[in-house]
Amino acid sequence: MAANYWESTQRRHWQFTRQQLEDLRKKLEDEDQNLVQMYPLPQVRHLSIYFNQQIARLGKRLGVRQQAMATAQLYIRRFYSKVEIRRTNPYLVIATAVYLACKMEECPHHIRLVVSEGRTLWPDFFSSDTSKLGECEFFLISEMSSQMIVHHPYRSLTSLQGTFSLTQEESALAWSIINDHYMTDLPLLFAPHIIALMAILLALVLRPNTTGIQSAGGNAGTIASAAQTALSSAGQFKPTGEKQGATPRTKVQKLANWLAESNIDIEAIVDCTQEIISFYEVQEQYNEKLTREQINRFVKARGLDK
Amino acid sequence: MSLTSNPPSSGGAGPSSANAQRTQTLKRSVQQAFDDPADRGLGPNVGYQSKVRVIDRYKVIGFISSGTYGRVYKACGRHGQTGEFAIKKFKPDKEGEQIQYTGISQSAVREMALCSELSHPSVIKLIEIILEDKCIFMVFEYAEHDLLQIIHHHTQPTRHPIPPSTVKSIMFQLLNGCQYLHANWVLHRDLKPANIMVTSSGEVKIGDLGLARLFNKPLHSLFSGDKVVVTIWYRAPELLLGSRHYTPAIDMWAVGCIFAELLSLRPIFKGEEAKMDSKKTVPFQRNQMQKIVEIMGLPTKEKWPHLVNMPEYSQLSTLSTSSHPKSGSNLEKWYYSTINSHSATSNPSSNASLGAEGYKLLSGLLEYDPERRLTAQQALQHPFFSTGDKVSSNCFEGVKMEYPHRRVSQDDNDIRTSSLPGTKRSGLPDDSRPVKRLKE
């Protein structure tokens, strides 16, 4: 339900195993083999980075809050787990997801404004006809079975900040890791509190002042092993006396102890950590121009912008 | 759109279809086929098409009611779905010949999302939502009665009280539903007898979440969205005094008003709504506040510390008070005269048995200070429910007479087409059409 993740439609209908997600996507591709062969596309994570950039551009023009943009990204991810992307105009889907997410997150924008901003951003791929966006909204809601209430990790992060005495920088880093995870499949694979804990762990391991996210890709292996060491200690260490320091090292220790005493699935956090780190590696190879061209090609060739 | 699978040649099969109608059917079908992107030769760019069609899945029995949101129909399933259904069809934004996609209203989006998420025996159950032909159809379980109807029935032909066991059961179930909503950060915001459904087996179900919304993460103040909320008779005093902070307490005030109405069979605070002026500023609802003060006395800052911070606080001093100002509440007097009013006729189902605990519950719900008002959780634990007869989960238990069934009109049961007053009927073939049309 709305307040309860465990009863939510998110957990019941939109949380998959990797295999299930793979099967869903395979099925879509199999149904449209010709299309898939005719219009090759970059890997899903690169598409997601592109979508993320476009959402950010639109969000900036509309003055949309981060949480609504996160909701929009999740809507898009859900939608494309059910609909072959080459059958849609991704720019229209992006704008529609933002339009709908803003209504759900209580910061609505008029359809005409969203359409006119979309038209400004993507003049060659976006119709000025508002009914196109209205129609796409039906499509989006229908594919999501009207399940539009979304649980984000931000709330868990906020409530755990104090527990782990995160500094402002550490919180900000964890926050931006959560922002980044919407470019991966993680929100379709794990519960929001698992994501939040992964972000906190990584933020502590990455040490915001010395290492930035951008450099993460370079030494991803190191980070992964540091994170894993921290986590593997969770099962073994018992609280060792009361050494209450504020260094990240002891904070990681505290997190490990806290996890050991909780019922939280540590495996899942390890899994999550690896996924986001491998995403940061993949991000290094992202080619915006190529991604844009490949998307634009099928949109134009198939007349999806009309 | 879906008319492509229903070619015009098969139209006009109904016995009632006159020539003119047939022509119109044809015209419309042709028009729609023309408008259907699937037929425009754009290749893959097919427009949105619903996977299920409402008339394929449901047989409309008749029309129930209409409101600002749209219309509600009674229906049964065509594929062996158990029970009956109420299908709420949202009014498309633009009325007229050609319905356009104009973007779904925020309140419809909220209702769709919330109803998809909620699941509780005391909240009306959503079966499915069908998005078809630019219209939204929300399919709910059907409830034979609602509190407005039940209250009305007890005023006919003469006033006779609702049995105390029924009142108690209704209140318990209603509070149970509220507790669930509030625990899940949902404010209903429009609780009133017409929105409280009762099934034929006596289960109470909170309905119409058209104004409901989440209050756990208001990005903007809850006030900024919709300025006026809750039918005026059930509107909490803090809202009347201009409060911008919505809390579950506003629902609890409405529950208190409903409790009072179950006892007296008329709205306890039946004020007249002051209309919004041309500048769209919300006026102070003087008359409504006056009605409350007449029974509850004037609120005081001793009993309601934040009272002085209310935007319309200064208006309170301009209200006329009864002969004994500041003498406090007449609610107790109101309560006892209400529950004893029928006992003179030695009616065995007198509400006198609700006793002092009934008054305490009522006054706890109609508490001026929203912070001190009973929460749904507290109200459920009130001695009112643990003293006297056990609360039944069937509010009709032991009740001899039967309440009249919901009126279902055969006037307009063509759910797919002419669902709006003033719009033209298109005469589509529809086997659910009654033989005898009342109006054509």
Short mmCIF file of N, CA, C and O in Angstrom, two decimals, chain B residues 155-243:
data_model
loop_
_atom_site.label_atom_id
_atom_site.label_comp_id
_atom_site.label_asym_id
_atom_site.label_seq_id
_atom_site.Cartn_x
_atom_site.Cartn_y
_atom_site.Cartn_z
N THR B 155 -36.51 8.27 7.31
CA THR B 155 -37.37 9.44 7.47
C THR B 155 -38.71 9.20 6.80
O THR B 155 -39.58 10.06 6.80
N GLN B 156 -38.87 8.02 6.20
CA GLN B 156 -40.08 7.71 5.43
C GLN B 156 -40.87 6.58 6.07
O GLN B 156 -40.27 5.60 6.45
N PRO B 157 -42.17 6.59 6.12
CA PRO B 157 -42.99 7.79 5.89
C PRO B 157 -42.87 8.77 7.07
O PRO B 157 -43.09 9.95 6.90
N THR B 158 -42.55 8.21 8.24
CA THR B 158 -42.29 9.09 9.39
C THR B 158 -40.89 8.76 9.90
O THR B 158 -40.32 7.72 9.57
N ARG B 159 -40.37 9.62 10.72
CA ARG B 159 -39.01 9.40 11.20
C ARG B 159 -38.97 8.25 12.20
O ARG B 159 -39.74 8.22 13.15
N HIS B 160 -38.12 7.30 11.97
CA HIS B 160 -37.91 6.22 12.92
C HIS B 160 -36.42 5.92 12.94
O HIS B 160 -35.78 5.87 11.89
N PRO B 161 -35.87 5.77 14.13
CA PRO B 161 -34.41 5.73 14.24
C PRO B 161 -33.78 4.50 13.59
O PRO B 161 -34.40 3.44 13.52
N ILE B 162 -32.55 4.67 13.15
CA ILE B 162 -31.75 3.54 12.69
C ILE B 162 -31.42 2.71 13.92
O ILE B 162 -31.02 3.26 14.96
N PRO B 163 -31.62 1.39 13.88
CA PRO B 163 -31.38 0.58 15.09
C PRO B 163 -29.97 0.80 15.66
O PRO B 163 -29.02 0.94 14.89
N PRO B 164 -29.85 0.84 16.98
CA PRO B 164 -28.54 1.12 17.59
C PRO B 164 -27.46 0.13 17.17
O PRO B 164 -26.30 0.52 17.00
N SER B 165 -27.82 -1.14 16.98
CA SER B 165 -26.79 -2.11 16.57
C SER B 165 -26.27 -1.78 15.18
O SER B 165 -25.09 -1.97 14.88
N THR B 166 -27.16 -1.26 14.34
CA THR B 166 -26.75 -0.87 12.98
C THR B 166 -25.82 0.33 13.05
O THR B 166 -24.77 0.37 12.40
N VAL B 167 -26.20 1.32 13.86
CA VAL B 167 -25.36 2.52 14.02
C VAL B 167 -23.97 2.13 14.49
O VAL B 167 -22.95 2.57 13.94
N LYS B 168 -23.94 1.28 15.48
CA LYS B 168 -22.66 0.87 16.06
C LYS B 168 -21.79 0.15 15.02
O LYS B 168 -20.60 0.42 14.88
N SER B 169 -22.41 -0.77 14.29
CA SER B 169 -21.66 -1.53 13.30
C SER B 169 -21.17 -0.62 12.18
O SER B 169 -20.02 -0.72 11.73
N ILE B 170 -22.03 0.28 11.74
CA ILE B 170 -21.62 1.21 10.67
C ILE B 170 -20.43 2.03 11.14
O ILE B 170 -19.43 2.17 10.43
N MET B 171 -20.53 2.58 12.36
CA MET B 171 -19.46 3.43 12.87
C MET B 171 -18.15 2.65 12.99
O MET B 171 -17.08 3.15 12.64
N PHE B 172 -18.26 1.42 13.48
CA PHE B 172 -17.03 0.64 13.65
C PHE B 172 -16.37 0.36 12.30
O PHE B 172 -15.16 0.54 12.14
N GLN B 173 -17.16 -0.05 11.35
CA GLN B 173 -16.59 -0.36 10.03
C GLN B 173 -16.05 0.89 9.35
O GLN B 173 -15.00 0.86 8.70
N LEU B 174 -16.79 1.98 9.50
CA LEU B 174 -16.34 3.24 8.91
C LEU B 174 -15.00 3.68 9.50
O LEU B 174 -14.07 4.07 8.77
N LEU B 175 -14.90 3.58 10.82
CA LEU B 175 -13.64 3.95 11.49
C LEU B 175 -12.51 3.00 11.09
O LEU B 175 -11.37 3.42 10.93
N ASN B 176 -12.87 1.75 10.91
CA ASN B 176 -11.88 0.77 10.50
C ASN B 176 -11.29 1.13 9.13
O ASN B 176 -10.08 1.09 8.93
N GLY B 177 -12.16 1.50 8.23
CA GLY B 177 -11.71 1.93 6.91
C GLY B 177 -10.85 3.19 6.99
O GLY B 177 -9.81 3.30 6.34
N CYS B 178 -11.28 4.14 7.82
CA CYS B 178 -10.51 5.38 8.01
C CYS B 178 -9.14 5.07 8.58
O CYS B 178 -8.12 5.64 8.16
N GLN B 179 -9.13 4.18 9.55
CA GLN B 179 -7.86 3.83 10.18
C GLN B 179 -6.89 3.27 9.13
O GLN B 179 -5.72 3.63 9.09
N TYR B 180 -7.43 2.43 8.28
CA TYR B 180 -6.59 1.85 7.21
C TYR B 180 -6.07 2.95 6.28
O TYR B 180 -4.88 3.00 5.96
N LEU B 181 -6.96 3.82 5.87
CA LEU B 181 -6.54 4.90 4.95
C LEU B 181 -5.47 5.76 5.61
O LEU B 181 -4.43 6.04 5.03
N HIS B 182 -5.74 6.16 6.85
CA HIS B 182 -4.80 7.07 7.52
C HIS B 182 -3.46 6.39 7.82
O HIS B 182 -2.41 7.02 7.70
N ALA B 183 -3.50 5.11 8.17
CA ALA B 183 -2.24 4.39 8.42
C ALA B 183 -1.42 4.33 7.13
O ALA B 183 -0.20 4.22 7.17
N ASN B 184 -2.11 4.43 6.01
CA ASN B 184 -1.41 4.40 4.73
C ASN B 184 -1.25 5.79 4.13
O ASN B 184 -1.05 5.94 2.93
N TRP B 185 -1.36 6.78 4.98
CA TRP B 185 -1.12 8.17 4.56
C TRP B 185 -2.09 8.66 3.50
O TRP B 185 -1.74 9.47 2.66
N VAL B 186 -3.28 8.13 3.55
CA VAL B 186 -4.29 8.60 2.60
C VAL B 186 -5.34 9.41 3.35
O VAL B 186 -5.90 8.94 4.35
N LEU B 187 -5.57 10.62 2.88
CA LEU B 187 -6.68 11.42 3.38
C LEU B 187 -7.83 11.25 2.40
O LEU B 187 -7.63 11.37 1.20
N HIS B 188 -9.04 11.00 2.92
CA HIS B 188 -10.16 10.86 2.01
C HIS B 188 -10.66 12.22 1.54
O HIS B 188 -10.88 12.46 0.37
N ARG B 189 -10.83 13.11 2.46
CA ARG B 189 -11.19 14.51 2.24
C ARG B 189 -12.62 14.76 1.77
O ARG B 189 -13.00 15.91 1.56
N ASP B 190 -13.40 13.74 1.55
CA ASP B 190 -14.78 13.99 1.15
C ASP B 190 -15.72 12.95 1.77
O ASP B 190 -16.59 12.42 1.09
N LEU B 191 -15.53 12.68 3.04
CA LEU B 191 -16.41 11.72 3.70
C LEU B 191 -17.76 12.37 3.94
O LEU B 191 -17.84 13.47 4.49
N LYS B 192 -18.80 11.70 3.51
CA LYS B 192 -20.18 12.13 3.71
C LYS B 192 -21.07 10.93 3.47
O LYS B 192 -20.61 9.95 2.85
N PRO B 193 -22.32 10.96 3.94
CA PRO B 193 -23.14 9.76 3.83
C PRO B 193 -23.23 9.19 2.41
O PRO B 193 -23.19 7.98 2.23
N ALA B 194 -23.28 10.06 1.41
CA ALA B 194 -23.42 9.55 0.04
C ALA B 194 -22.19 8.76 -0.42
O ALA B 194 -22.28 7.95 -1.33
N ASN B 195 -21.06 8.99 0.23
CA ASN B 195 -19.83 8.30 -0.17
C ASN B 195 -19.54 7.06 0.66
O ASN B 195 -18.50 6.43 0.47
N ILE B 196 -20.41 6.75 1.60
CA ILE B 196 -20.20 5.54 2.40
C ILE B 196 -21.16 4.47 1.89
O ILE B 196 -22.37 4.59 2.05
N MET B 197 -20.59 3.46 1.28
CA MET B 197 -21.40 2.40 0.67
C MET B 197 -21.68 1.30 1.68
O MET B 197 -20.89 1.08 2.60
N VAL B 198 -22.80 0.63 1.48
CA VAL B 198 -23.13 -0.53 2.33
C VAL B 198 -23.60 -1.64 1.40
O VAL B 198 -24.49 -1.43 0.57
N THR B 199 -22.98 -2.80 1.52
CA THR B 199 -23.39 -3.92 0.66
C THR B 199 -24.65 -4.56 1.23
O THR B 199 -25.02 -4.32 2.38
N SER B 200 -25.28 -5.42 0.43
CA SER B 200 -26.51 -6.04 0.92
C SER B 200 -26.22 -6.98 2.08
O SER B 200 -27.13 -7.32 2.84
N SER B 201 -24.97 -7.39 2.26
CA SER B 201 -24.67 -8.20 3.44
C SER B 201 -24.19 -7.36 4.62
O SER B 201 -23.61 -7.88 5.57
N GLY B 202 -24.41 -6.06 4.53
CA GLY B 202 -24.15 -5.20 5.68
C GLY B 202 -22.70 -4.80 5.90
O GLY B 202 -22.31 -4.40 6.99
N GLU B 203 -21.89 -4.91 4.85
CA GLU B 203 -20.51 -4.45 4.97
C GLU B 203 -20.43 -2.99 4.54
O GLU B 203 -20.93 -2.63 3.47
N VAL B 204 -19.78 -2.20 5.37
CA VAL B 204 -19.63 -0.78 5.08
C VAL B 204 -18.34 -0.58 4.30
O VAL B 204 -17.31 -1.13 4.66
N LYS B 205 -18.41 0.21 3.25
CA LYS B 205 -17.22 0.42 2.41
C LYS B 205 -17.09 1.89 2.05
O LYS B 205 -18.00 2.47 1.48
N ILE B 206 -15.95 2.45 2.38
CA ILE B 206 -15.69 3.83 2.02
C ILE B 206 -15.50 3.91 0.52
O ILE B 206 -14.70 3.16 -0.05
N GLY B 207 -16.25 4.78 -0.11
CA GLY B 207 -16.18 4.90 -1.56
C GLY B 207 -15.73 6.27 -2.01
O GLY B 207 -15.44 7.15 -1.18
N ASP B 208 -15.69 6.45 -3.30
CA ASP B 208 -15.35 7.71 -3.94
C ASP B 208 -14.08 8.37 -3.41
O ASP B 208 -14.12 9.31 -2.62
N LEU B 209 -12.98 7.86 -3.88
CA LEU B 209 -11.70 8.47 -3.48
C LEU B 209 -11.27 9.56 -4.46
O LEU B 209 -10.09 9.85 -4.60
N GLY B 210 -12.27 10.17 -5.07
CA GLY B 210 -11.98 11.19 -6.07
C GLY B 210 -11.24 12.39 -5.53
O GLY B 210 -10.56 13.09 -6.27
N LEU B 211 -11.35 12.65 -4.25
CA LEU B 211 -10.63 13.78 -3.67
C LEU B 211 -9.50 13.32 -2.77
O LEU B 211 -8.78 14.13 -2.20
N ALA B 212 -9.36 12.01 -2.66
CA ALA B 212 -8.36 11.49 -1.73
C ALA B 212 -6.95 11.77 -2.23
O ALA B 212 -6.72 11.92 -3.42
N ARG B 213 -6.03 11.88 -1.31
CA ARG B 213 -4.64 12.00 -1.72
C ARG B 213 -3.70 11.62 -0.58
O ARG B 213 -4.08 11.53 0.56
N LEU B 214 -2.47 11.38 -0.98
CA LEU B 214 -1.45 11.02 0.00
C LEU B 214 -1.01 12.26 0.75
O LEU B 214 -0.92 13.33 0.17
N PHE B 215 -0.73 12.10 2.02
CA PHE B 215 -0.25 13.27 2.74
C PHE B 215 1.13 13.05 3.33
O PHE B 215 1.61 13.81 4.15
N ASN B 216 1.82 11.98 2.89
CA ASN B 216 3.14 11.74 3.47
C ASN B 216 4.25 12.55 2.82
O ASN B 216 5.28 12.76 3.40
N LYS B 217 4.01 12.99 1.60
CA LYS B 217 5.11 13.73 0.97
C LYS B 217 4.58 14.90 0.17
O LYS B 217 4.68 14.92 -1.06
N PRO B 218 3.94 15.83 0.83
CA PRO B 218 3.44 16.96 0.05
C PRO B 218 4.60 17.82 -0.43
O PRO B 218 5.29 18.43 0.36
N LEU B 219 4.85 17.79 -1.72
CA LEU B 219 5.91 18.63 -2.26
C LEU B 219 5.50 20.09 -2.15
O LEU B 219 6.28 20.96 -1.87
N HIS B 220 4.21 20.29 -2.39
CA HIS B 220 3.65 21.60 -2.13
C HIS B 220 2.71 21.45 -0.96
O HIS B 220 2.30 20.36 -0.64
N SER B 221 2.41 22.54 -0.34
CA SER B 221 1.43 22.48 0.74
C SER B 221 0.17 21.83 0.20
O SER B 221 -0.21 22.04 -0.95
N LEU B 222 -0.44 21.03 1.02
CA LEU B 222 -1.67 20.38 0.59
C LEU B 222 -2.73 21.42 0.23
O LEU B 222 -3.67 21.15 -0.47
N PHE B 223 -2.53 22.60 0.75
CA PHE B 223 -3.51 23.65 0.53
C PHE B 223 -3.49 24.15 -0.91
O PHE B 223 -4.52 24.44 -1.50
N SER B 224 -2.29 24.23 -1.46
CA SER B 224 -2.14 24.92 -2.73
C SER B 224 -2.85 24.22 -3.89
O SER B 224 -3.23 24.85 -4.85
N GLY B 225 -3.01 22.92 -3.77
CA GLY B 225 -3.62 22.18 -4.86
C GLY B 225 -5.07 22.54 -5.09
O GLY B 225 -5.41 23.33 -5.97
N ASP B 226 -5.90 22.02 -4.25
CA ASP B 226 -7.32 22.27 -4.42
C ASP B 226 -7.77 23.08 -3.22
O ASP B 226 -7.67 22.63 -2.09
N LYS B 227 -8.27 24.22 -3.49
CA LYS B 227 -8.51 25.14 -2.39
C LYS B 227 -9.67 24.72 -1.49
O LYS B 227 -9.64 24.91 -0.29
N VAL B 228 -10.69 24.19 -2.08
CA VAL B 228 -11.83 23.84 -1.25
C VAL B 228 -12.05 22.33 -1.27
O VAL B 228 -12.09 21.72 -2.31
N VAL B 229 -12.21 21.80 -0.11
CA VAL B 229 -12.30 20.36 0.01
C VAL B 229 -13.39 20.02 1.01
O VAL B 229 -13.65 20.78 1.92
N VAL B 230 -14.04 18.93 0.78
CA VAL B 230 -15.07 18.38 1.66
C VAL B 230 -16.37 19.20 1.57
O VAL B 230 -16.39 20.40 1.76
N THR B 231 -17.43 18.47 1.25
CA THR B 231 -18.77 19.02 1.24
C THR B 231 -18.99 19.85 2.51
O THR B 231 -18.65 19.41 3.59
N ILE B 232 -19.53 21.01 2.35
CA ILE B 232 -19.47 21.99 3.43
C ILE B 232 -20.03 21.51 4.78
O ILE B 232 -19.46 21.81 5.82
N TRP B 233 -21.10 20.73 4.78
CA TRP B 233 -21.70 20.31 6.06
C TRP B 233 -20.75 19.45 6.90
O TRP B 233 -20.90 19.31 8.09
N TYR B 234 -19.80 18.82 6.22
CA TYR B 234 -18.90 17.90 6.91
C TYR B 234 -17.51 18.50 7.06
O TYR B 234 -16.57 17.82 7.44
N ARG B 235 -17.39 19.78 6.75
CA ARG B 235 -16.08 20.43 6.74
C ARG B 235 -15.63 20.77 8.16
O ARG B 235 -16.38 21.38 8.94
N ALA B 236 -14.41 20.41 8.48
CA ALA B 236 -13.88 20.60 9.83
C ALA B 236 -13.67 22.09 10.13
O ALA B 236 -13.41 22.88 9.22
N PRO B 237 -13.80 22.47 11.40
CA PRO B 237 -13.68 23.90 11.75
C PRO B 237 -12.34 24.50 11.37
O PRO B 237 -12.29 25.67 10.97
N GLU B 238 -11.26 23.70 11.46
CA GLU B 238 -9.95 24.30 11.10
C GLU B 238 -9.91 24.66 9.62
O GLU B 238 -9.26 25.64 9.23
N LEU B 239 -10.63 23.91 8.79
CA LEU B 239 -10.67 24.27 7.37
C LEU B 239 -11.52 25.53 7.18
O LEU B 239 -11.18 26.42 6.41
N LEU B 240 -12.63 25.58 7.93
CA LEU B 240 -13.48 26.77 7.82
C LEU B 240 -12.73 28.01 8.28
O LEU B 240 -12.98 29.11 7.79
N LEU B 241 -11.82 27.82 9.21
CA LEU B 241 -11.06 28.97 9.72
C LEU B 241 -9.78 29.21 8.91
O LEU B 241 -8.91 29.98 9.31
N GLY B 242 -9.68 28.54 7.78
CA GLY B 242 -8.60 28.85 6.84
C GLY B 242 -7.30 28.11 7.04
O GLY B 242 -6.28 28.50 6.47
N SER B 243 -7.32 27.02 7.81
CA SER B 243 -6.08 26.28 8.03
C SER B 243 -5.53 25.74 6.71
O SER B 243 -6.27 25.33 5.84
#
